[in-house]
Coordinates of C-alpha atoms in Angstrom, one line a residue:
Chain A
D282 CA 1.5 -10.6 -18.8
G283 CA 0.9 -7.2 -17.5
G284 CA 2.1 -6.4 -14.1
I285 CA 4.7 -3.6 -12.1
T286 CA 8.6 -4.6 -12.0
Q287 CA 10.9 -3.1 -10.0
S288 CA 14.8 -4.5 -10.1
P289 CA 17.2 -4.3 -8.6
K290 CA 15.3 -6.9 -6.0
Y291 CA 18.0 -6.2 -3.5
L292 CA 20.8 -2.9 -3.4
F293 CA 23.8 -1.2 -2.0
R294 CA 24.8 1.4 -1.8
K295 CA 28.1 3.5 0.2
E296 CA 26.3 6.0 2.2
G297 CA 27.2 9.6 0.2
Q298 CA 25.9 8.4 -3.2
N299 CA 22.6 8.5 -5.2
V300 CA 20.9 5.8 -6.5
T301 CA 18.2 5.5 -8.5
L302 CA 15.7 2.9 -8.4
S303 CA 14.0 1.4 -11.5
C304 CA 9.5 1.2 -11.6
E305 CA 8.1 -0.2 -14.7
Q306 CA 4.6 -0.6 -15.4
N307 CA 2.8 -2.2 -18.6
L308 CA -0.8 -1.8 -17.0
N309 CA -1.5 1.5 -19.2
H310 CA -2.3 3.2 -15.7
D311 CA -1.9 7.1 -15.5
A312 CA -0.9 6.8 -12.0
M313 CA 1.8 5.8 -9.9
Y314 CA 3.4 6.1 -6.4
W315 CA 6.5 5.0 -4.3
Y316 CA 6.0 4.2 -0.8
R317 CA 8.6 3.5 1.8
Q318 CA 8.6 0.7 4.6
D319 CA 10.0 0.2 7.6
P320 CA 9.4 -1.8 10.3
G321 CA 6.8 -1.4 12.8
Q322 CA 5.9 1.8 10.4
G323 CA 3.0 0.6 7.6
L324 CA 3.6 1.6 4.5
R325 CA 4.1 5.9 3.8
L326 CA 3.7 8.4 0.9
I327 CA 7.6 9.5 -0.7
Y328 CA 5.9 10.6 -4.3
Y329 CA 2.7 10.4 -6.5
S330 CA 2.3 10.9 -10.3
Q331 CA -1.4 11.5 -11.6
I332 CA -0.1 12.1 -15.1
V333 CA 2.8 12.1 -17.0
N334 CA 5.2 14.8 -16.3
D335 CA 3.7 15.5 -13.4
F336 CA 4.0 14.6 -10.0
Q337 CA 3.4 15.6 -6.3
K338 CA 5.9 15.3 -2.7
G339 CA 3.8 12.6 -0.2
D340 CA 4.2 12.7 3.4
I341 CA 8.3 11.9 3.9
A342 CA 9.7 13.8 0.3
E343 CA 12.5 15.4 1.4
G344 CA 16.1 13.7 0.3
Y345 CA 13.7 12.0 -2.4
S346 CA 13.0 13.1 -5.9
V347 CA 11.5 11.5 -8.9
S348 CA 10.7 12.1 -12.5
R349 CA 7.9 10.6 -14.6
E350 CA 8.7 11.4 -18.7
K351 CA 6.8 7.8 -19.9
K352 CA 3.8 6.7 -18.9
E353 CA 4.8 3.3 -18.6
S354 CA 8.0 4.5 -15.9
F355 CA 8.7 6.5 -12.5
P356 CA 12.3 5.9 -11.3
L357 CA 13.2 7.3 -7.6
T358 CA 16.4 8.6 -6.6
V359 CA 17.5 8.7 -2.7
T360 CA 19.8 11.3 -2.0
S361 CA 22.5 11.6 -0.2
A362 CA 20.5 14.1 1.5
Q363 CA 17.9 11.5 2.7
K364 CA 18.9 11.4 6.2
N365 CA 18.1 7.2 6.9
P366 CA 17.5 5.8 3.4
T367 CA 17.8 2.1 3.9
A368 CA 15.0 0.4 3.9
F369 CA 12.2 -1.3 1.9
Y370 CA 10.7 0.3 -1.2
L371 CA 7.3 -0.4 -3.5
C372 CA 6.3 0.8 -6.3
A373 CA 2.7 1.2 -7.3
S374 CA -0.2 1.2 -9.6
S375 CA -3.4 2.8 -10.9
E376 CA -6.1 4.3 -12.9
S377 CA -6.5 8.0 -12.6
P378 CA -8.7 8.8 -9.6
R379 CA -9.7 11.1 -12.1
T380 CA -12.1 8.4 -14.1
G381 CA -14.1 7.0 -10.8
G382 CA -14.4 4.4 -9.5
T383 CA -12.3 1.7 -6.6
N384 CA -8.9 2.4 -9.2
E385 CA -7.1 -0.6 -7.3
Q386 CA -3.5 0.0 -6.5
Y387 CA -1.4 -2.7 -8.0
F388 CA 2.4 -3.2 -6.2
G389 CA 6.1 -4.5 -7.3
P390 CA 7.7 -6.5 -5.6
G391 CA 9.9 -3.5 -4.2
T392 CA 13.4 -3.0 -3.7
R393 CA 15.4 -3.7 -0.5
L394 CA 18.4 -0.6 -0.1
T395 CA 21.1 -1.3 2.7
V396 CA 22.9 2.0 2.6
T397 CA 26.0 1.6 4.7
Chain B
A156 CA -5.7 15.3 7.9
Q157 CA -6.7 11.3 8.0
T158 CA -5.5 8.6 9.8
V159 CA -5.0 4.7 10.1
T160 CA -5.2 2.6 13.4
Q161 CA -4.2 -1.0 13.6
S162 CA -4.3 -1.8 17.3
Q163 CA -3.5 -5.2 17.2
P164 CA 0.3 -5.4 16.1
E165 CA 0.3 -9.3 15.8
M166 CA -2.8 -11.7 16.3
S167 CA -2.5 -15.6 16.2
V168 CA -5.4 -17.9 15.0
Q169 CA -5.2 -21.8 15.0
E170 CA -5.6 -23.3 11.5
A171 CA -9.7 -23.5 10.4
E172 CA -10.8 -20.9 13.6
T173 CA -12.4 -17.4 12.7
V174 CA -9.5 -14.8 13.4
T175 CA -11.1 -11.3 13.4
L176 CA -8.5 -7.7 12.7
S177 CA -9.3 -4.9 13.9
C178 CA -9.2 -1.6 11.8
T179 CA -10.5 2.2 12.3
Y180 CA -10.2 5.3 10.7
D181 CA -10.2 9.3 11.0
T182 CA -11.5 11.4 8.3
S183 CA -14.0 14.0 7.5
E184 CA -14.9 12.6 3.5
S185 CA -18.5 11.0 3.4
D186 CA -17.0 9.7 -0.2
Y187 CA -13.8 7.3 0.3
Y188 CA -12.5 3.8 -0.5
L189 CA -11.4 1.4 1.9
F190 CA -8.7 -1.6 1.7
W191 CA -6.7 -5.0 3.5
Y192 CA -3.7 -5.2 1.4
K193 CA -1.8 -9.3 2.2
Q194 CA 1.6 -8.7 2.9
P195 CA 3.3 -12.8 3.1
P196 CA 7.3 -12.9 3.8
S197 CA 7.7 -12.8 -0.2
R198 CA 6.9 -9.2 0.4
Q199 CA 4.5 -8.5 -2.2
M200 CA 2.0 -6.8 -1.6
I201 CA -1.8 -8.4 -2.5
L202 CA -4.9 -7.2 -2.1
V203 CA -8.0 -9.3 0.3
I204 CA -10.8 -6.7 -0.2
R205 CA -12.1 -3.7 -0.7
Q206 CA -15.3 -1.4 0.5
E207 CA -16.7 1.5 -1.2
A208 CA -17.8 3.8 1.6
Y209 CA -21.4 4.8 0.4
K210 CA -22.3 0.7 0.1
Q211 CA -23.7 -0.3 3.4
Q212 CA -23.5 -4.1 2.1
N213 CA -19.7 -5.6 3.2
A214 CA -18.3 -6.7 0.7
T215 CA -16.7 -10.2 0.7
E216 CA -14.6 -11.8 -1.1
N217 CA -14.7 -16.2 -0.5
R218 CA -13.3 -16.3 3.0
F219 CA -12.6 -13.0 3.8
S220 CA -15.2 -10.1 4.8
V221 CA -15.7 -6.8 6.4
N222 CA -17.4 -6.0 9.2
F223 CA -17.5 -2.3 8.1
Q224 CA -19.2 0.8 10.6
K225 CA -18.9 3.9 8.8
A226 CA -20.7 5.9 12.1
A227 CA -17.8 4.6 14.2
K228 CA -14.6 4.6 11.5
S229 CA -14.3 1.1 11.7
F230 CA -13.7 -1.3 9.1
S231 CA -13.1 -4.8 10.0
L232 CA -11.7 -8.4 8.6
K233 CA -13.1 -11.3 9.1
I234 CA -11.1 -14.6 7.8
S235 CA -12.6 -18.0 8.1
D236 CA -11.6 -21.5 8.1
S237 CA -8.0 -19.8 8.3
Q238 CA -5.4 -21.6 6.6
L239 CA -1.2 -21.9 6.3
G240 CA -1.1 -19.0 3.4
D241 CA -3.0 -16.8 5.5
A242 CA -0.2 -16.2 7.4
A243 CA 1.3 -13.0 6.5
M244 CA 1.2 -8.8 7.5
Y245 CA -2.2 -7.3 6.9
F246 CA -2.3 -3.6 6.1
C247 CA -5.5 -1.4 6.2
A248 CA -5.9 1.5 4.0
Y249 CA -7.8 4.5 3.5
R250 CA -7.7 6.4 0.1
R251 CA -10.4 9.7 -0.8
R252 CA -12.8 9.0 -4.4
S253 CA -11.0 12.6 -5.6
Q254 CA -7.3 11.0 -4.5
G255 CA -5.2 8.1 -5.6
N256 CA -2.5 8.0 -2.9
L257 CA -3.4 5.2 -0.4
I258 CA -3.2 5.9 3.9
F259 CA -2.2 3.2 5.4
G260 CA -2.3 1.6 9.2
K261 CA 0.6 0.1 10.5
G262 CA -0.3 -3.4 10.0
T263 CA -0.5 -6.8 12.3
K264 CA 1.2 -9.2 11.6
L265 CA -0.9 -13.0 11.8
S266 CA 0.7 -16.1 12.0
V267 CA -1.9 -19.3 11.7
K268 CA -0.8 -22.2 14.4
P269 CA -1.7 -26.1 12.7

């Protein structure tokens, strides 16, 4: 069954701690994305990667870091430098936009991070 | 910079009736894609419908259709014969053809009354 998995569904951390959110896909997609969702804000792009070992900052990258060592994995680390980390985080993947076509994004179920 | 605006934070519709959700966008590009995503209470994002900007014909998917007005930069979603399962947040999104990342509007919360 192809899809995107994010774990865990709920995550709790103390302020000042780094935390890593997992995202795995078995769709053989080249591109992967991380979005943050806050109430009334829609989804905002944190980081994206169009190919292994390469990634780009999105609109709100400050306080976050990523790696893309494998095609199927794109973990997101929320660092202690992120001033307001409590949010819902969504991972997505798609075929590379370089191939042309609609390249719709497929989303994981999300991780709700609460930092106190 | 591209922006997407959804001017209706909340909408309500009676079951079996029709509702239209509004979306406008701003871009200087001529080649792009537009999407409507549905996010039910489970928070799983589900693609509802897509539109390629170079196609004049409005996209349809069963009870869902769009009114794409390229010159006006408008992309509304019409839901016909509304069902209780249609209750969700609906997000309009834009993507440049050459880029993969989506730009989302802030969403419209749709309620369906039995």
